[in-house]
Short mmCIF file of C-alpha atoms and ligand atoms in Angstrom, two decimals:
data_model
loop_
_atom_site.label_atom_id
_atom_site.label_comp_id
_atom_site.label_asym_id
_atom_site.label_seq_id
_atom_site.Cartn_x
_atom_site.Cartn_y
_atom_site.Cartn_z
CA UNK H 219 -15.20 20.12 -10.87
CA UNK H 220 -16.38 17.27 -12.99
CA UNK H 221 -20.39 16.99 -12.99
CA UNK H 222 -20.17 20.96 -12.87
CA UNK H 223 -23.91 22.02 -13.61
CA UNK H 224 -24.23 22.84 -17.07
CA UNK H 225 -27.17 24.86 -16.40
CA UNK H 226 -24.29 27.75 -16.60
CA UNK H 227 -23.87 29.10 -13.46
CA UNK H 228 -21.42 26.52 -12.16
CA UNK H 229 -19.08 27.12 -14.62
CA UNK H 230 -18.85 30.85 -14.49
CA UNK H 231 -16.36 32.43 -12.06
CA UNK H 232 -17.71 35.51 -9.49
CA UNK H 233 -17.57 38.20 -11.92
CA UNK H 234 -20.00 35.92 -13.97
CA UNK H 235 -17.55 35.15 -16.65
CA UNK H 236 -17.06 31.97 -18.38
CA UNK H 237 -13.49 31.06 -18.62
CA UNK H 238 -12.80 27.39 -20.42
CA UNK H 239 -10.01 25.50 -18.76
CA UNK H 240 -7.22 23.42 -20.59
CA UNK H 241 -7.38 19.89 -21.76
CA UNK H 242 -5.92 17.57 -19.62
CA UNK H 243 -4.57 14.50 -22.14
CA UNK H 244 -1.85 15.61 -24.56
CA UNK H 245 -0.02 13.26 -25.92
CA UNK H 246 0.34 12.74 -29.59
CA UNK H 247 0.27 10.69 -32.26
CA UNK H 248 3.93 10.16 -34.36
CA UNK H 249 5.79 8.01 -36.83
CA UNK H 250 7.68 7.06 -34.23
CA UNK H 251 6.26 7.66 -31.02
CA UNK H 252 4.53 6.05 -28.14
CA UNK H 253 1.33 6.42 -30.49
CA UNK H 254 1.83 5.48 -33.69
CA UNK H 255 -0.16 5.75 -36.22
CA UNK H 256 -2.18 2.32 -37.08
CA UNK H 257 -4.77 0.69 -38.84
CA UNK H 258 -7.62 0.40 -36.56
CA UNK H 259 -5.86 1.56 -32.95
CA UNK H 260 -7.58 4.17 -32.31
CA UNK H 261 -10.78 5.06 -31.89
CA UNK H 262 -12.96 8.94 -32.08
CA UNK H 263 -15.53 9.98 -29.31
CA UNK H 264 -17.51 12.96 -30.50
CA UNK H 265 -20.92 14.78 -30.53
CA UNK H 266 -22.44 15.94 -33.47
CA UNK H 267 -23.50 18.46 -31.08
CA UNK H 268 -19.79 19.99 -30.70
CA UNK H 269 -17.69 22.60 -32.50
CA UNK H 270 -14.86 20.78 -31.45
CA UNK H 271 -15.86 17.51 -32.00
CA UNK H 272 -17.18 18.71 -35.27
CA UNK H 273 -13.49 19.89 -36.37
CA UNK H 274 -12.38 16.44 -36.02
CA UNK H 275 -14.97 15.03 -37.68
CA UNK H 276 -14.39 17.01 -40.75
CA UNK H 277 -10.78 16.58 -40.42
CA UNK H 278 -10.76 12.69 -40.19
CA UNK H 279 -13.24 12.59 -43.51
CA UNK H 280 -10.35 14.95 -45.47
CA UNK H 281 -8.13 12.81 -44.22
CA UNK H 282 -9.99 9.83 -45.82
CA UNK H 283 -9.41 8.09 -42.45
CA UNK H 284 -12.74 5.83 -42.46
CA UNK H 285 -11.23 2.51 -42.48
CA UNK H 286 -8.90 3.65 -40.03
CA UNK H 287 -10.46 5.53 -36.90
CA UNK H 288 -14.01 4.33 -36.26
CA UNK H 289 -16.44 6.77 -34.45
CA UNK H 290 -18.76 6.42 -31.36
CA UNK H 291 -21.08 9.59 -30.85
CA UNK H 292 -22.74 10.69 -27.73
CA UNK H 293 -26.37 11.60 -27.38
CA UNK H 294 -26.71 14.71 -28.06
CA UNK H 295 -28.23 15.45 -24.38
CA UNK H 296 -25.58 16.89 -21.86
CA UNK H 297 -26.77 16.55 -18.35
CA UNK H 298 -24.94 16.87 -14.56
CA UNK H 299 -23.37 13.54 -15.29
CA UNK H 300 -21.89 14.16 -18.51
CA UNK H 301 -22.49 12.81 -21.94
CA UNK H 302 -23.90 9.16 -22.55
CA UNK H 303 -24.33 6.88 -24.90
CA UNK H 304 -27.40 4.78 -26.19
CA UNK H 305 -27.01 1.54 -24.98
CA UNK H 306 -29.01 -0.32 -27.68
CA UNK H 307 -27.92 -0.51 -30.85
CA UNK H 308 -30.58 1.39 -33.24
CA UNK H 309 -30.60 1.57 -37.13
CA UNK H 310 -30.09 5.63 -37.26
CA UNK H 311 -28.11 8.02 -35.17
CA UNK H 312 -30.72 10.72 -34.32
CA UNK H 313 -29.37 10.05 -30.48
CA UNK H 314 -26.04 9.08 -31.06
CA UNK H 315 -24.53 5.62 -30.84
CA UNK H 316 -23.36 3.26 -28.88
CA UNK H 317 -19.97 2.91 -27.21
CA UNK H 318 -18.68 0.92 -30.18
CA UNK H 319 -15.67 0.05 -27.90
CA UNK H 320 -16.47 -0.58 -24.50
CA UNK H 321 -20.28 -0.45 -24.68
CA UNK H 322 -19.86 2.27 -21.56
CA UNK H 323 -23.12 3.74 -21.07
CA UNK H 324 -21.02 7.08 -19.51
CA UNK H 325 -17.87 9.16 -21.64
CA UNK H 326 -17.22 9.66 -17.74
CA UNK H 327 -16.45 6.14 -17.55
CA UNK H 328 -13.73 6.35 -20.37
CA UNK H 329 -12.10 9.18 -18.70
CA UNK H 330 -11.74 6.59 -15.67
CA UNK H 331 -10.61 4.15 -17.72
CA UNK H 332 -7.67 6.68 -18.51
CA UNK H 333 -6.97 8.21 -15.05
CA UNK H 334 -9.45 7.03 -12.34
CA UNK H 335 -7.80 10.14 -10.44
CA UNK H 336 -9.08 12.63 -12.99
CA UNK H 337 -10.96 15.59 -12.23
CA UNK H 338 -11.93 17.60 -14.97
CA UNK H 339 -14.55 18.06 -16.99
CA UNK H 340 -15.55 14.55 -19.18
CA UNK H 341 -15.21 16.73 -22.87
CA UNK H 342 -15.24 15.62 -26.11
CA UNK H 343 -13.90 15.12 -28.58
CA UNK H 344 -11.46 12.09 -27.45
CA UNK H 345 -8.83 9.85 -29.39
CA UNK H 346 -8.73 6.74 -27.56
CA UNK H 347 -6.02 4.25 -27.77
CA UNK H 348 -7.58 0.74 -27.91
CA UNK H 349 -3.90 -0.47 -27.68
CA UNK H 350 -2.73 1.12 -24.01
CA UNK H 351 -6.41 1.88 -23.49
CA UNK H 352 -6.11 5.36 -22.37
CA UNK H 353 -6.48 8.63 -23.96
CA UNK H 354 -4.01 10.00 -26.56
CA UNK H 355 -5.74 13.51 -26.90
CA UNK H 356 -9.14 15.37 -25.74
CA UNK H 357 -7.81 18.36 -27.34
CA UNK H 358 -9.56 18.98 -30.86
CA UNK H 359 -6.63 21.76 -31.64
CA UNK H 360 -4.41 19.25 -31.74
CA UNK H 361 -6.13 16.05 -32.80
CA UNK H 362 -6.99 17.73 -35.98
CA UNK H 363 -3.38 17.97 -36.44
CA UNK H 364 -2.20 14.63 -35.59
CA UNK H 365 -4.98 12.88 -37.88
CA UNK H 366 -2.40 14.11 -40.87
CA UNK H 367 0.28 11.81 -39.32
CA UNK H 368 -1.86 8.98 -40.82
CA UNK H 369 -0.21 9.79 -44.22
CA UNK H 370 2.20 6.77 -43.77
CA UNK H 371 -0.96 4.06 -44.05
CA UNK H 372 -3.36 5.70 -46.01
CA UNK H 373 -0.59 7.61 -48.67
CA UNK H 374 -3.49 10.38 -48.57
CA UNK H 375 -2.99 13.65 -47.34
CA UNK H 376 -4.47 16.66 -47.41
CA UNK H 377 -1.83 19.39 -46.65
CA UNK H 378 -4.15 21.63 -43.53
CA UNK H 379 -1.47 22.93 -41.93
CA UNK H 380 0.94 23.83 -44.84
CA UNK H 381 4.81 25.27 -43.82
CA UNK H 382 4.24 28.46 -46.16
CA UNK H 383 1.13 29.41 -44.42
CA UNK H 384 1.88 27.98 -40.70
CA UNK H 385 2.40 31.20 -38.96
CA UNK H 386 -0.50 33.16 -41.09
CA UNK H 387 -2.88 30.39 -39.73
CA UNK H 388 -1.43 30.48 -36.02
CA UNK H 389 -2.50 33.77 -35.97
CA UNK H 390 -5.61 33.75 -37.29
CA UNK H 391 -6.51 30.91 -34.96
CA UNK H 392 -5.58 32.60 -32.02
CA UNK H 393 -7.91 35.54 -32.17
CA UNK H 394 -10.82 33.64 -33.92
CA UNK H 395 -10.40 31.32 -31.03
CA UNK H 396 -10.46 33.26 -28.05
CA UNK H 397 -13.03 35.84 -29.56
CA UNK H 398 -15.23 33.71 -31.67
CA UNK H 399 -15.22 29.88 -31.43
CA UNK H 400 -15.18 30.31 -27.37
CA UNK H 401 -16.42 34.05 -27.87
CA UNK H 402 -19.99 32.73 -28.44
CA UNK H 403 -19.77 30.71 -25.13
CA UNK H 404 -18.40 33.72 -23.14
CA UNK H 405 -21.50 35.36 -24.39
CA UNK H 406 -24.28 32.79 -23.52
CA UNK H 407 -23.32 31.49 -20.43
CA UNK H 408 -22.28 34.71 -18.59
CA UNK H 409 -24.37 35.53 -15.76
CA UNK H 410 -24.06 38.95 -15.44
CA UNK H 411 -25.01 42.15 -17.79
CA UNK H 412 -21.94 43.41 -18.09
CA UNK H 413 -19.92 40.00 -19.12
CA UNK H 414 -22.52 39.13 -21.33
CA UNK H 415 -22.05 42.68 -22.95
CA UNK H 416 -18.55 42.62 -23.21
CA UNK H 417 -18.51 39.29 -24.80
CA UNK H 418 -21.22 39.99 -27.20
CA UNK H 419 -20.11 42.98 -28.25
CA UNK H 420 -16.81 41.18 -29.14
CA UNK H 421 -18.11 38.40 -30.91
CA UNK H 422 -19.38 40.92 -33.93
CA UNK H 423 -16.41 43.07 -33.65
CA UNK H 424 -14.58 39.70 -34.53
CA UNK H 425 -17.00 38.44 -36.98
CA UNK H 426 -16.30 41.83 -38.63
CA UNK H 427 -12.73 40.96 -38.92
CA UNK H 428 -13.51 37.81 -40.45
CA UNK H 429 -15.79 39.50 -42.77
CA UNK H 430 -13.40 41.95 -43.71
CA UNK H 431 -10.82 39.40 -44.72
CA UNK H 432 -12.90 37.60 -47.04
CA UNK H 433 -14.24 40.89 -48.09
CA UNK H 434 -10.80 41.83 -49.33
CA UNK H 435 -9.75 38.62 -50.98
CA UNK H 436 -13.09 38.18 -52.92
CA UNK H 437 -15.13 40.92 -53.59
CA UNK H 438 -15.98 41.56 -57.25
CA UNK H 439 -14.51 38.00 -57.89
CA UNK H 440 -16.38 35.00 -59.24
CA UNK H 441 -13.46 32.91 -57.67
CA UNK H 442 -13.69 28.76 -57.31
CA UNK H 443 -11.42 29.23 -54.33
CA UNK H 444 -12.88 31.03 -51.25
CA UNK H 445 -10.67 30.59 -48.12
CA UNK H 446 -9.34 32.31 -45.26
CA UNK H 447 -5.89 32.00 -45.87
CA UNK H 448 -3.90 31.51 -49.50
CA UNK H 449 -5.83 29.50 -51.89
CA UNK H 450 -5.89 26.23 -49.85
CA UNK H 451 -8.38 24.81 -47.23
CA UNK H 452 -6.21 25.06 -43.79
CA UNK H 453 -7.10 23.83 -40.29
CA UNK H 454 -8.46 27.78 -39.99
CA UNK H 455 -11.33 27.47 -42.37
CA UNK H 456 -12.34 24.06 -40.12
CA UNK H 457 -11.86 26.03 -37.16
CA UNK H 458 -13.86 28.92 -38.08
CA UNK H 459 -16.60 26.78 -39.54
CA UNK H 460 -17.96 24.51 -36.55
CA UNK H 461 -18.62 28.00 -35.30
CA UNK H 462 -20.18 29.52 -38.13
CA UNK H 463 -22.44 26.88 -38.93
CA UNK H 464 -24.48 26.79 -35.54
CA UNK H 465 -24.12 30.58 -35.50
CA UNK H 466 -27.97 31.29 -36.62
CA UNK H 467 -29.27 28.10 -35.81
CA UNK H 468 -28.44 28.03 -31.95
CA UNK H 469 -26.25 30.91 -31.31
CA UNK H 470 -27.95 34.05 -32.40
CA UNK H 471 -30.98 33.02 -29.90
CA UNK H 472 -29.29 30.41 -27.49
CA UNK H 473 -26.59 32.16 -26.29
CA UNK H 474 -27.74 35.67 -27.22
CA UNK H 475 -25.35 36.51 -30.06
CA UNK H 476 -28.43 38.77 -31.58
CA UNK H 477 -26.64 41.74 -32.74
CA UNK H 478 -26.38 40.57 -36.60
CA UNK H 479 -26.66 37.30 -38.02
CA UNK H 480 -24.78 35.72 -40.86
CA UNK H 481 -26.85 35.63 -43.52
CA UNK H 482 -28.11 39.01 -43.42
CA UNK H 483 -25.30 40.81 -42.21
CA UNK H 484 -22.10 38.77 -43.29
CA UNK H 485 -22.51 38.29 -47.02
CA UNK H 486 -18.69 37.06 -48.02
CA UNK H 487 -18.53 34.88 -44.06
CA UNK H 488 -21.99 33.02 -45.54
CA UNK H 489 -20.41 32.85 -48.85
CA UNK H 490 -17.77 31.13 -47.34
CA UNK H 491 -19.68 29.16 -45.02
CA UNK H 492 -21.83 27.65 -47.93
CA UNK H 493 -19.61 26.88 -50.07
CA UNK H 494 -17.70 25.00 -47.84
CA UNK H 495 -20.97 23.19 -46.67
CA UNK H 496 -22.91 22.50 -50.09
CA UNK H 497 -19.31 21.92 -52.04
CA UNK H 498 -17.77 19.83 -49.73
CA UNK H 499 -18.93 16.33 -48.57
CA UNK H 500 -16.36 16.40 -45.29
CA UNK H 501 -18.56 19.42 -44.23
CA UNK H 502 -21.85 18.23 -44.96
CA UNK H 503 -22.07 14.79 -44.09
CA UNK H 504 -20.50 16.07 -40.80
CA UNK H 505 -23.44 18.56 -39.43
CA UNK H 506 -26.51 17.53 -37.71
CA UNK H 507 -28.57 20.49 -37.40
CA UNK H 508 -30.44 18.10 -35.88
CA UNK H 509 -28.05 17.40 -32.79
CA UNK H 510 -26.49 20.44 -32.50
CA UNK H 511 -30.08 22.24 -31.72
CA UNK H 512 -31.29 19.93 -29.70
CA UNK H 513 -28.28 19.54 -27.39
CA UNK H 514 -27.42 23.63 -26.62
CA UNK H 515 -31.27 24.00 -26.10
CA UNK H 516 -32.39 21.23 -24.21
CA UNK H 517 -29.35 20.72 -21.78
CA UNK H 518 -28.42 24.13 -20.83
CA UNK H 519 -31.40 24.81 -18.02
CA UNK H 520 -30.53 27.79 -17.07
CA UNK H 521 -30.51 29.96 -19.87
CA UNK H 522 -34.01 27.74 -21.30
CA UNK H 523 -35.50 25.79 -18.76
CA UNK H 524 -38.39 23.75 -20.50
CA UNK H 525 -36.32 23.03 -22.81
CA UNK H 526 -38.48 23.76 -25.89
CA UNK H 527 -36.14 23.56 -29.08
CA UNK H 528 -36.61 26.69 -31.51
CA UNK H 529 -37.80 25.87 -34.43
CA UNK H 530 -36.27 28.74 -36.59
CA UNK H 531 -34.43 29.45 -38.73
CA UNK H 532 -35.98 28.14 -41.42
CA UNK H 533 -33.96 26.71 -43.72
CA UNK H 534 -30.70 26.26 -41.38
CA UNK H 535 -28.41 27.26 -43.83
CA UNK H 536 -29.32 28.75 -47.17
CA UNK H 537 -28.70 27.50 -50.24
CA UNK H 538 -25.63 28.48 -52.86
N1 GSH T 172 -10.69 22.31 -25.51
C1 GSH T 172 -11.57 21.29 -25.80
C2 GSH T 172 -13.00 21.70 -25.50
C3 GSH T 172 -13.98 20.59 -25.72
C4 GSH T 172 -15.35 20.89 -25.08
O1 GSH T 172 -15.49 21.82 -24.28
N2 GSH T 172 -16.36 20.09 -25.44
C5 GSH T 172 -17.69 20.26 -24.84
C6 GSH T 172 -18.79 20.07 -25.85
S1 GSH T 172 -18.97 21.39 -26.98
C7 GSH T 172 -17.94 19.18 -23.82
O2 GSH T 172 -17.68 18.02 -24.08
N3 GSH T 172 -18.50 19.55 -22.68
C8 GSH T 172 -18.93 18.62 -21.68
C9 GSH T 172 -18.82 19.19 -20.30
O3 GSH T 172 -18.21 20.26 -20.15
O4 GSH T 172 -19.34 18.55 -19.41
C10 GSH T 172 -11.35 20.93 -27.26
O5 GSH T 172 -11.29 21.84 -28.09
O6 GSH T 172 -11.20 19.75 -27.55
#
């Protein structure tokens, strides 16, 4: 399975639906576990390219967990090998980093570090353990979660995953996961009319929901707070946002989500989306329009095979 074509087809099942299959490393990170938390153990593998990377990213800046969990980035071109990394250092990361850790030219490599017996596919994000050298977690769900554990070093936490709200946000996450954050992906890479129909057709139903829910909280109000759930930022406005924000970049076109875009269709979901963007440095300094467009449109061959990256929309997000 690993080095399954990206160019779509390989990854779709007969009835030519995508169907994403579970992360393999999940252990976690605990006060008094195997991994505990510490100062400079651990170490982030992302793409600015990646919804899921991207919620980890954000989540490790809220949890003011610079000086604690450096980053390597991939370049932000996926091919039949997997992600790489640049292997000389360069001032700016337009294509990613180096391997600060290993100086691997191959995330394929790091999974072999881990488990030379593993099959799946070479994802990110991962939280590598310098310590046992292996991976703790390539499941963003759940690394997002287990950054907060950091709270004993850094005596900072912000609260994403609060008691009161816990099963309000399980909920939320469930459908806006299946139908939206992996919805989009259901939609571009299927490779038959009907799947791709199905899944698009879902995708907006969904986005209504979202819509809705914001619609109810904050219409007519002039409100400083503009969440999904309560009046706090939870893991569910993180979730929902790596989405979001490539929605009319590289969705709407890429992967055929066409029906409506968000900021002519979804006033109180682009409301949302830019204020969280242009009033919060963890979500800004995080995207790379940059990456994220050039990685869906130049590595997925089968749905745009010259690989010419879309200029449009111009600006990528609208101001406040
Ligand atoms: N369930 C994983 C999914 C991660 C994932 O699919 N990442 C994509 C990038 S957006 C990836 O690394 N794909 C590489 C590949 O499939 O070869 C998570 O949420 O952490």
């Amino acid at each position: 399975m690993a080095g399954a074509s990206l160019a779509g087809t390989a990854l779709t099942d007969k009835d030519g639906e995508f169907r994403r299959k579970a992360s393999q490393f999940r252990n976690w990170i605990t006060k008094d576990g195997e991994f505990q938390p510490e100062k400079g153990r651990y170490h982030l593998y992302v793409s600015y390219a990646c919804p899921w990377a991207h919620r980890a990213l954000i989540t490790r800046n809220l949890q003011k967990l610079h000086d604690y969990i450096d980053v390597s980035v991939v370049h932000f071109h996926l091919d039949d090998n997997g992600w790489r990394f640049i292997t000389e250092a360069k001032d700016d990361d337009s294509e990613g980093t180096i391997d600060h850790v290993y100086h691997l030219d191959r995330l394929s490599k790091l999974y072999s570090k881990a488990n030379p017996d593993y099959e799946g596919r070479w994802t990110v994000p991962v939280l590598w353990d310098k310590k046992k050298e292996t991976i703790v977690s390539n499941e963003s769900a759940e690394i997002i979660r287990m950054l907060g554990e950091f709270e004993v070093l850094t005596g900072h936490k912000v609260d994403l995953y609060p008691e009161e709200l816990k099963s309000e946000i399980d909920e939320l996450n469930a459908w806006v996961y299946d139908n939206i954050n992996n919805g989009v992906y259901k939609s571009g890479f299927a490779t038959s009319q009907t799947a791709y129909e199905s899944n698009v057709v879902n995708v907006f139903k969904y986005l209504d929901k979202a819509e809705n829910i914001l619609k109810d909280k904050y219409e007519g109000k002039d409100d400083k707070f503009y969440y999904l759930i309560g009046n706090h930022l939870t893991e569910a406005d993180i979730r929902l946002f790596t989405t979001i924000i490539r929605f009319d970049p590289v969705y709407h076109q890429h992967f055929k989500c066409n029906i409506k875009m968000i900021r002519h269709d979804y006033p109180f979901i682009n409301t949302w989306m830019k204020k969280l963007y242009w009033q919060n440095e963890a979500f800004k300094s995080t995207t790379d329009f940059d990456h994220i467009k050039k990685h869906y449109t130049t590595s997925h061959h089968s749905i745009n095979p010259y690989g010419i990256v879309p200029l449009g929309p111009i600006p990528n997000i609208l101001p406040l």
